[in-house]
Amino acid sequence: MTGNNHDIQRDDRRCRHCERQSGECAVRCRDCDGWLCEDCAGTKTIECGCGNTVCDDCARTCNECGSRMCGDCAYYCEHCEHSLCEDCGYRCRMCDDRLCSDCQEYCEQCDERYCPYCYERHACANTQDPCYRDPYEGRPVREPFTFGLEIEVDGNHDTDMLRNHRLIAGWCPDGSLHHDGSLEYQSEPMTMSQLTEIRRLVERIATDTDNTLSGGHMHISRTGRQTPARWYWALEALDGTQCEALNMRHMTDTRWCELIHGDYCGKDTAINDTHRHTIEFRTFGPWHHDTAGRLDAAVHYMHAMWRFFQKFPVPKLKTRDIRAMSRVAATQAINDTNATTAGRRRI
C-alpha cells in the first residue's frame, strides 16, 4: 500500500502483528507509529477518510454508525466517552457537550436535545401544564364562586413543597423573572373553605431574592354579572392604605397592572378580561411569607364584591353604589383579617 501518509522504509522493520521483518513495503500506523508488513497492512489497517492509515488496534469505531476512523477524526461522547464520527451524535442545546444517543435526552415540548444535567434544568423540565379540577364537582351550588392564584416566585426556593401540594395544579418559567430557580405556579380553582390551606402554603414560601419582580395574580369565576367595568369602579374606589392591606399595587407600581377605564385586555392591565372562564386581576403583588398575612383580606374582599355584583343585573348598579360598597367591603375584610390574625397570635 502506498500513499502520502504512509512512511515507506527500506530498512527492515518488525511487523507488530506477525513479528516478521516488514521489508521494503512496511506501513507505519499514523497513531501509534507501529510498523506493519505488506501482508498485515492489507488486513490489519484501515484508511481513514482524512487519508491517514492506522492499525486495527488504534482505529476508532463510531458507536452510532459503526464507521472506523483515526484518532484525529474521532469525537467522543462527553458523558460516556463512546467514540463518535463527525456525522453522528448530538449537541446539548444548553452546554454544547457532544452526546451519543444513549446519553442525550430529548424534549418533545421544545424539540431540543440536552445532556442529562441540562435536561433537568431547562425550561420545559420546569413546566407542568395545569389540569384544573372543579372544586364543586359532585355537589352543584347555585352561585359557584371560585378563586385561583398565580404565584410567581423569583429566585431559588423549595420547589418540591409547591409542586407536591394538592392545591398546585401546574408551574412554568415566567419571562419576567430572571433569577435562577424562578417559577410561576398556578393553583387549582378554590372555594372559600380552602383559603386557610392556601394561606398556610404561601406562609412557607421563601426565596433568596426580594421578589420585587414577582406578581400574584388572582382569578375569580366569571358570570354574566361579573364585568370588568364593574370591577374597575370597585378597584378605583380603594385608597392607598386599603390597597396595601389587600396586597394590591395598581396605585404604586403600574408597570404590569395599570388601572385604566375601558382597558381590560393584556398583560399590563390591572383587570384582564381575556380568559373564558375567569376574570384575572393582575393588581396583586407577590404572594410569599411576607405577604401571606394579606391573603385572607384580599380573598374576602374579592368574594364580598363578587357576591354583591351577583345580586344585580348589569344595568341596575350605579357607579357610586359600586364605589361605596367597595370601600365598605375592603374595610370589613381588612378589619376581620386583623382581628383573626390577632386571635391566632394569642393562641
Short mmCIF file of C-alpha atoms in Angstrom, two decimals:
data_model
loop_
_atom_site.label_atom_id
_atom_site.label_comp_id
_atom_site.label_asym_id
_atom_site.label_seq_id
_atom_site.Cartn_x
_atom_site.Cartn_y
_atom_site.Cartn_z
CA MET A 1 0.00 0.00 0.00
CA THR A 2 1.24 3.47 -0.78
CA GLY A 3 0.04 6.97 -0.07
CA ASN A 4 1.14 10.34 1.12
CA ASN A 5 0.58 9.33 4.72
CA HIS A 6 2.46 6.03 4.52
CA ASP A 7 6.04 6.07 5.72
CA ILE A 8 7.81 3.60 3.40
CA GLN A 9 11.02 2.36 4.89
CA ARG A 10 13.63 0.29 3.06
CA ASP A 11 15.26 -0.64 6.37
CA ASP A 12 13.99 -3.87 7.89
CA ARG A 13 11.25 -3.30 10.46
CA ARG A 14 9.50 -5.92 12.56
CA CYS A 15 5.74 -6.12 11.92
CA ARG A 16 3.80 -5.54 15.12
CA HIS A 17 1.25 -8.20 14.16
CA CYS A 18 3.14 -11.13 12.70
CA GLU A 19 6.57 -10.10 14.03
CA ARG A 20 8.19 -10.84 10.71
CA GLN A 21 10.57 -8.43 9.15
CA SER A 22 8.35 -5.95 7.34
CA GLY A 23 10.68 -5.33 4.45
CA GLU A 24 10.65 -2.57 1.92
CA CYS A 25 6.87 -2.10 1.79
CA ALA A 26 6.39 -1.53 5.50
CA VAL A 27 3.44 0.68 6.51
CA ARG A 28 3.53 2.80 9.62
CA CYS A 29 0.41 3.41 11.74
CA ARG A 30 -0.37 7.13 11.96
CA ASP A 31 -1.49 6.88 15.59
CA CYS A 32 0.95 4.52 17.35
CA ASP A 33 3.91 4.67 14.93
CA GLY A 34 3.98 0.87 14.80
CA TRP A 35 5.14 -0.91 11.62
CA LEU A 36 3.17 -3.46 9.64
CA CYS A 37 4.41 -5.70 6.87
CA GLU A 38 2.79 -5.60 3.46
CA ASP A 39 0.65 -8.66 4.15
CA CYS A 40 -0.66 -7.46 7.52
CA ALA A 41 -1.16 -3.93 6.28
CA GLY A 42 -3.73 -5.22 3.80
CA THR A 43 -5.92 -6.75 6.52
CA LYS A 44 -4.92 -5.10 9.78
CA THR A 45 -5.23 -1.42 8.87
CA ILE A 46 -7.94 1.00 7.82
CA GLU A 47 -7.62 4.10 5.73
CA CYS A 48 -9.49 6.95 7.39
CA GLY A 49 -11.50 9.38 5.32
CA CYS A 50 -8.88 12.01 6.03
CA GLY A 51 -6.20 9.89 4.33
CA ASN A 52 -4.43 8.61 7.43
CA THR A 53 -3.74 4.90 7.75
CA VAL A 54 -4.00 3.35 11.21
CA CYS A 55 -3.74 -0.18 12.52
CA ASP A 56 -6.76 -2.08 13.82
CA ASP A 57 -5.72 -1.55 17.41
CA CYS A 58 -5.65 2.22 17.01
CA ALA A 59 -8.71 2.63 14.78
CA ARG A 60 -11.79 4.05 16.50
CA THR A 61 -15.26 2.73 15.74
CA CYS A 62 -18.24 5.09 15.82
CA ASN A 63 -20.68 3.87 18.45
CA GLU A 64 -23.61 5.07 16.32
CA CYS A 65 -22.97 4.05 12.71
CA GLY A 66 -20.01 1.66 13.00
CA SER A 67 -17.70 3.59 10.69
CA ARG A 68 -14.00 3.47 11.52
CA MET A 69 -11.57 6.36 11.70
CA CYS A 70 -8.21 7.50 13.01
CA GLY A 71 -7.75 9.18 16.37
CA ASP A 72 -7.56 12.63 14.81
CA CYS A 73 -11.02 12.26 13.27
CA ALA A 74 -12.73 10.64 16.25
CA TYR A 75 -15.08 12.52 18.58
CA TYR A 76 -16.29 11.31 21.94
CA CYS A 77 -19.47 11.49 23.95
CA GLU A 78 -18.55 13.78 26.80
CA HIS A 79 -20.61 11.72 29.25
CA CYS A 80 -19.81 8.06 28.50
CA GLU A 81 -16.71 8.60 26.27
CA HIS A 82 -18.02 6.37 23.47
CA SER A 83 -16.41 7.14 20.10
CA LEU A 84 -18.39 9.10 17.53
CA CYS A 85 -17.69 10.12 13.96
CA GLU A 86 -18.17 13.66 12.75
CA ASP A 87 -21.65 12.93 11.38
CA CYS A 88 -23.10 11.16 14.42
CA GLY A 89 -24.13 12.23 17.89
CA TYR A 90 -25.88 15.31 19.23
CA ARG A 91 -25.07 18.60 20.90
CA CYS A 92 -26.64 19.67 24.18
CA ARG A 93 -28.79 22.73 23.49
CA MET A 94 -27.56 24.43 26.67
CA CYS A 95 -23.92 23.46 27.31
CA ASP A 96 -22.98 22.29 23.78
CA ASP A 97 -21.50 18.98 25.00
CA ARG A 98 -21.26 16.28 22.32
CA LEU A 99 -23.51 13.33 23.19
CA CYS A 100 -24.21 9.82 21.94
CA SER A 101 -27.76 8.52 21.52
CA ASP A 102 -27.71 6.78 24.89
CA CYS A 103 -26.70 9.91 26.81
CA GLN A 104 -28.88 12.55 25.12
CA GLU A 105 -32.30 13.50 26.48
CA TYR A 106 -34.95 14.64 24.00
CA CYS A 107 -37.64 17.14 24.98
CA GLU A 108 -40.82 16.83 22.92
CA GLN A 109 -42.10 20.22 24.05
CA CYS A 110 -39.24 22.29 22.66
CA ASP A 111 -37.89 19.70 20.16
CA GLU A 112 -34.37 20.04 21.53
CA ARG A 113 -31.78 17.63 22.95
CA TYR A 114 -29.88 18.02 26.20
CA CYS A 115 -27.30 16.28 28.33
CA PRO A 116 -28.80 14.67 31.47
CA TYR A 117 -27.65 17.56 33.67
CA CYS A 118 -29.10 20.32 31.50
CA TYR A 119 -32.28 18.40 30.75
CA GLU A 120 -33.28 18.59 34.41
CA ARG A 121 -32.68 22.34 34.37
CA HIS A 122 -34.02 23.54 31.03
CA ALA A 123 -37.26 25.48 30.86
CA CYS A 124 -39.59 22.68 29.75
CA ALA A 125 -38.42 20.38 32.53
CA ASN A 126 -39.73 23.04 34.90
CA THR A 127 -43.16 23.01 33.27
CA GLN A 128 -46.30 21.19 34.34
CA ASP A 129 -49.38 22.13 32.34
CA PRO A 130 -52.27 22.55 34.77
CA CYS A 131 -55.27 20.26 34.57
CA TYR A 132 -57.78 22.09 36.73
CA ARG A 133 -60.34 20.33 38.91
CA ASP A 134 -63.81 21.70 39.61
CA PRO A 135 -63.98 22.10 43.40
CA TYR A 136 -67.78 21.85 43.21
CA GLU A 137 -67.84 18.63 41.20
CA GLY A 138 -70.48 16.30 42.58
CA ARG A 139 -72.08 19.00 44.72
CA PRO A 140 -73.62 21.65 42.45
CA VAL A 141 -74.29 25.04 44.00
CA ARG A 142 -76.39 27.95 42.82
CA GLU A 143 -73.59 30.52 42.61
CA PRO A 144 -70.22 28.73 42.45
CA PHE A 145 -67.61 31.29 43.46
CA THR A 146 -64.03 30.16 42.93
CA PHE A 147 -60.71 31.93 43.15
CA GLY A 148 -57.28 30.90 41.96
CA LEU A 149 -53.77 32.28 42.33
CA GLU A 150 -50.79 32.65 40.06
CA ILE A 151 -47.87 32.60 42.46
CA GLU A 152 -44.66 33.95 40.94
CA VAL A 153 -41.53 33.11 42.93
CA ASP A 154 -38.42 34.99 41.83
CA GLY A 155 -35.30 33.07 42.85
CA ASN A 156 -34.34 29.76 44.40
CA HIS A 157 -36.96 28.26 46.69
CA ASP A 158 -38.44 24.96 47.86
CA THR A 159 -39.90 23.74 44.58
CA ASP A 160 -40.82 20.30 45.93
CA MET A 161 -43.02 21.83 48.61
CA LEU A 162 -45.05 23.69 46.00
CA ARG A 163 -45.09 21.06 43.26
CA ASN A 164 -46.28 18.35 45.61
CA HIS A 165 -49.03 20.40 47.21
CA ARG A 166 -52.55 19.31 46.32
CA LEU A 167 -53.68 22.90 45.61
CA ILE A 168 -50.97 23.50 42.98
CA ALA A 169 -52.15 22.48 39.51
CA GLY A 170 -49.15 23.46 37.39
CA TRP A 171 -46.00 25.51 37.04
CA CYS A 172 -43.79 27.05 34.37
CA PRO A 173 -40.98 29.59 33.89
CA ASP A 174 -42.02 33.22 33.53
CA GLY A 175 -40.21 35.60 31.21
CA SER A 176 -40.42 38.47 33.69
CA LEU A 177 -38.47 36.52 36.33
CA HIS A 178 -34.72 36.47 35.73
CA HIS A 179 -33.13 34.92 38.82
CA ASP A 180 -32.02 31.29 38.85
CA GLY A 181 -34.70 28.95 40.15
CA SER A 182 -37.63 31.27 39.39
CA LEU A 183 -41.01 29.73 38.59
CA GLU A 184 -44.67 30.63 38.35
CA TYR A 185 -47.20 28.29 39.97
CA GLN A 186 -50.88 28.04 39.09
CA SER A 187 -53.24 26.97 41.85
CA GLU A 188 -56.35 24.87 41.50
CA PRO A 189 -59.67 26.75 41.45
CA MET A 190 -60.55 27.05 45.13
CA THR A 191 -63.58 27.69 47.29
CA MET A 192 -63.60 29.86 50.39
CA SER A 193 -63.22 26.72 52.50
CA GLN A 194 -59.71 26.25 51.08
CA LEU A 195 -58.45 29.74 51.89
CA THR A 196 -56.73 28.69 55.11
CA GLU A 197 -54.91 25.86 53.36
CA ILE A 198 -53.55 28.02 50.54
CA ARG A 199 -52.55 30.75 53.03
CA ARG A 200 -50.55 28.24 55.06
CA LEU A 201 -48.76 27.20 51.89
CA VAL A 202 -47.99 30.83 50.99
CA GLU A 203 -46.61 31.39 54.50
CA ARG A 204 -43.91 28.80 53.76
CA ILE A 205 -42.69 30.39 50.50
CA ALA A 206 -39.27 31.99 50.93
CA THR A 207 -36.69 32.93 48.30
CA ASP A 208 -33.15 34.25 48.14
CA THR A 209 -34.29 37.49 46.44
CA ASP A 210 -36.56 40.38 47.38
CA ASN A 211 -39.26 39.22 44.90
CA THR A 212 -39.77 42.75 43.59
CA LEU A 213 -40.30 41.48 40.03
CA SER A 214 -42.95 38.95 41.04
CA GLY A 215 -46.71 39.16 40.84
CA GLY A 216 -49.55 37.26 42.47
CA HIS A 217 -52.43 37.43 40.03
CA MET A 218 -55.84 36.29 41.20
CA HIS A 219 -58.57 34.73 39.06
CA ILE A 220 -62.24 34.66 40.04
CA SER A 221 -65.08 32.79 38.39
CA ARG A 222 -66.76 34.60 35.53
CA THR A 223 -70.52 35.12 35.25
CA GLY A 224 -72.68 37.45 33.20
CA ARG A 225 -72.79 39.91 36.09
CA GLN A 226 -69.03 39.95 36.71
CA THR A 227 -67.96 42.57 34.19
CA PRO A 228 -64.54 44.26 34.02
CA ALA A 229 -66.19 47.69 34.07
CA ARG A 230 -67.89 46.94 37.38
CA TRP A 231 -64.62 45.72 38.82
CA TYR A 232 -62.84 48.81 37.52
CA TRP A 233 -65.02 51.05 39.67
CA ALA A 234 -64.53 48.74 42.65
CA LEU A 235 -60.73 48.95 42.45
CA GLU A 236 -60.77 52.65 41.59
CA ALA A 237 -62.60 53.40 44.85
CA LEU A 238 -59.89 51.97 47.11
CA ASP A 239 -57.37 54.26 48.76
CA GLY A 240 -53.66 53.63 49.16
CA THR A 241 -53.93 52.20 52.67
CA GLN A 242 -56.59 49.73 51.61
CA CYS A 243 -54.63 48.68 48.53
CA GLU A 244 -51.55 48.00 50.63
CA ALA A 245 -53.53 45.94 53.14
CA LEU A 246 -55.03 43.90 50.28
CA ASN A 247 -51.61 43.45 48.60
CA MET A 248 -52.77 45.44 45.57
CA ARG A 249 -50.27 47.54 43.66
CA HIS A 250 -52.22 49.41 40.95
CA MET A 251 -51.76 52.70 42.83
CA THR A 252 -47.99 52.38 43.37
CA ASP A 253 -46.46 50.05 40.75
CA THR A 254 -48.37 50.17 37.48
CA ARG A 255 -45.86 48.64 35.08
CA TRP A 256 -47.77 45.36 34.84
CA CYS A 257 -51.15 46.38 36.21
CA GLU A 258 -52.27 49.84 35.14
CA LEU A 259 -55.88 50.54 36.04
CA ILE A 260 -57.44 52.26 33.03
CA HIS A 261 -61.18 52.53 32.39
CA GLY A 262 -62.02 50.54 29.27
CA ASP A 263 -58.62 48.81 29.00
CA TYR A 264 -59.20 45.25 30.14
CA CYS A 265 -57.04 43.25 27.78
CA GLY A 266 -53.47 42.02 28.05
CA LYS A 267 -50.59 41.54 30.43
CA ASP A 268 -50.12 45.15 31.54
CA THR A 269 -53.61 45.89 32.81
CA ALA A 270 -54.96 45.62 36.35
CA ILE A 271 -58.02 43.72 35.08
CA ASN A 272 -57.59 41.18 32.29
CA ASP A 273 -60.87 40.11 30.70
CA THR A 274 -59.45 37.79 28.03
CA HIS A 275 -59.99 34.46 29.83
CA ARG A 276 -63.01 32.34 29.03
CA HIS A 277 -63.96 31.14 32.50
CA THR A 278 -62.36 33.70 34.80
CA ILE A 279 -61.53 37.36 35.21
CA GLU A 280 -57.87 37.90 36.04
CA PHE A 281 -56.74 40.58 38.49
CA ARG A 282 -53.11 41.45 37.88
CA THR A 283 -53.08 44.16 40.52
CA PHE A 284 -51.97 41.81 43.28
CA GLY A 285 -48.36 41.77 44.38
CA PRO A 286 -46.33 38.61 45.03
CA TRP A 287 -47.53 36.00 47.49
CA HIS A 288 -44.89 34.69 49.89
CA HIS A 289 -44.16 34.52 53.61
CA ASP A 290 -44.01 38.32 53.96
CA THR A 291 -47.38 38.95 52.27
CA ALA A 292 -49.31 35.85 53.35
CA GLY A 293 -50.99 37.86 56.11
CA ARG A 294 -52.80 39.92 53.46
CA LEU A 295 -54.19 36.97 51.52
CA ASP A 296 -57.24 36.39 53.71
CA ALA A 297 -58.29 40.04 53.43
CA ALA A 298 -57.73 40.07 49.67
CA VAL A 299 -59.82 36.97 49.04
CA HIS A 300 -62.60 38.01 51.42
CA TYR A 301 -62.78 41.41 49.70
CA MET A 302 -62.98 39.80 46.26
CA HIS A 303 -65.62 37.36 47.48
CA ALA A 304 -67.74 40.13 49.01
CA MET A 305 -67.66 42.19 45.83
CA TRP A 306 -68.38 39.12 43.68
CA ARG A 307 -71.48 38.35 45.73
CA PHE A 308 -72.54 42.00 45.59
CA PHE A 309 -72.34 42.06 41.78
CA GLN A 310 -74.25 38.79 41.55
CA LYS A 311 -77.26 40.39 43.20
CA PHE A 312 -77.80 42.98 40.49
CA PRO A 313 -78.27 42.60 36.73
CA VAL A 314 -75.75 44.62 34.75
CA PRO A 315 -77.83 47.78 34.12
CA LYS A 316 -79.03 48.02 37.72
CA LEU A 317 -75.92 49.26 39.53
CA LYS A 318 -74.73 52.85 39.65
CA THR A 319 -71.05 53.75 39.82
CA ARG A 320 -71.43 55.48 43.18
CA ASP A 321 -73.01 52.35 44.67
CA ILE A 322 -70.14 50.16 43.45
CA ARG A 323 -67.54 52.56 44.83
CA ALA A 324 -69.28 52.83 48.19
CA MET A 325 -69.68 49.08 48.53
CA SER A 326 -66.04 48.53 47.56
CA ARG A 327 -64.76 50.76 50.35
CA VAL A 328 -67.04 49.09 52.89
CA ALA A 329 -66.07 45.58 51.73
CA ALA A 330 -62.37 46.40 51.88
CA THR A 331 -62.61 47.89 55.37
CA GLN A 332 -64.61 44.92 56.62
CA ALA A 333 -62.24 42.35 55.08
CA ILE A 334 -59.15 44.10 56.46
CA ASN A 335 -60.61 44.53 59.97
CA ASP A 336 -61.84 40.93 60.13
CA THR A 337 -58.47 39.63 59.00
CA ASN A 338 -56.60 41.76 61.52
CA ALA A 339 -58.86 40.52 64.31
CA THR A 340 -58.45 36.90 63.25
CA THR A 341 -54.68 37.27 62.99
CA ALA A 342 -54.50 38.82 66.45
CA GLY A 343 -56.57 35.94 67.79
CA ARG A 344 -54.25 33.36 66.25
CA ARG A 345 -51.25 35.05 67.85
CA ARG A 346 -52.85 34.87 71.30
CA ILE A 347 -53.46 31.14 70.99
#
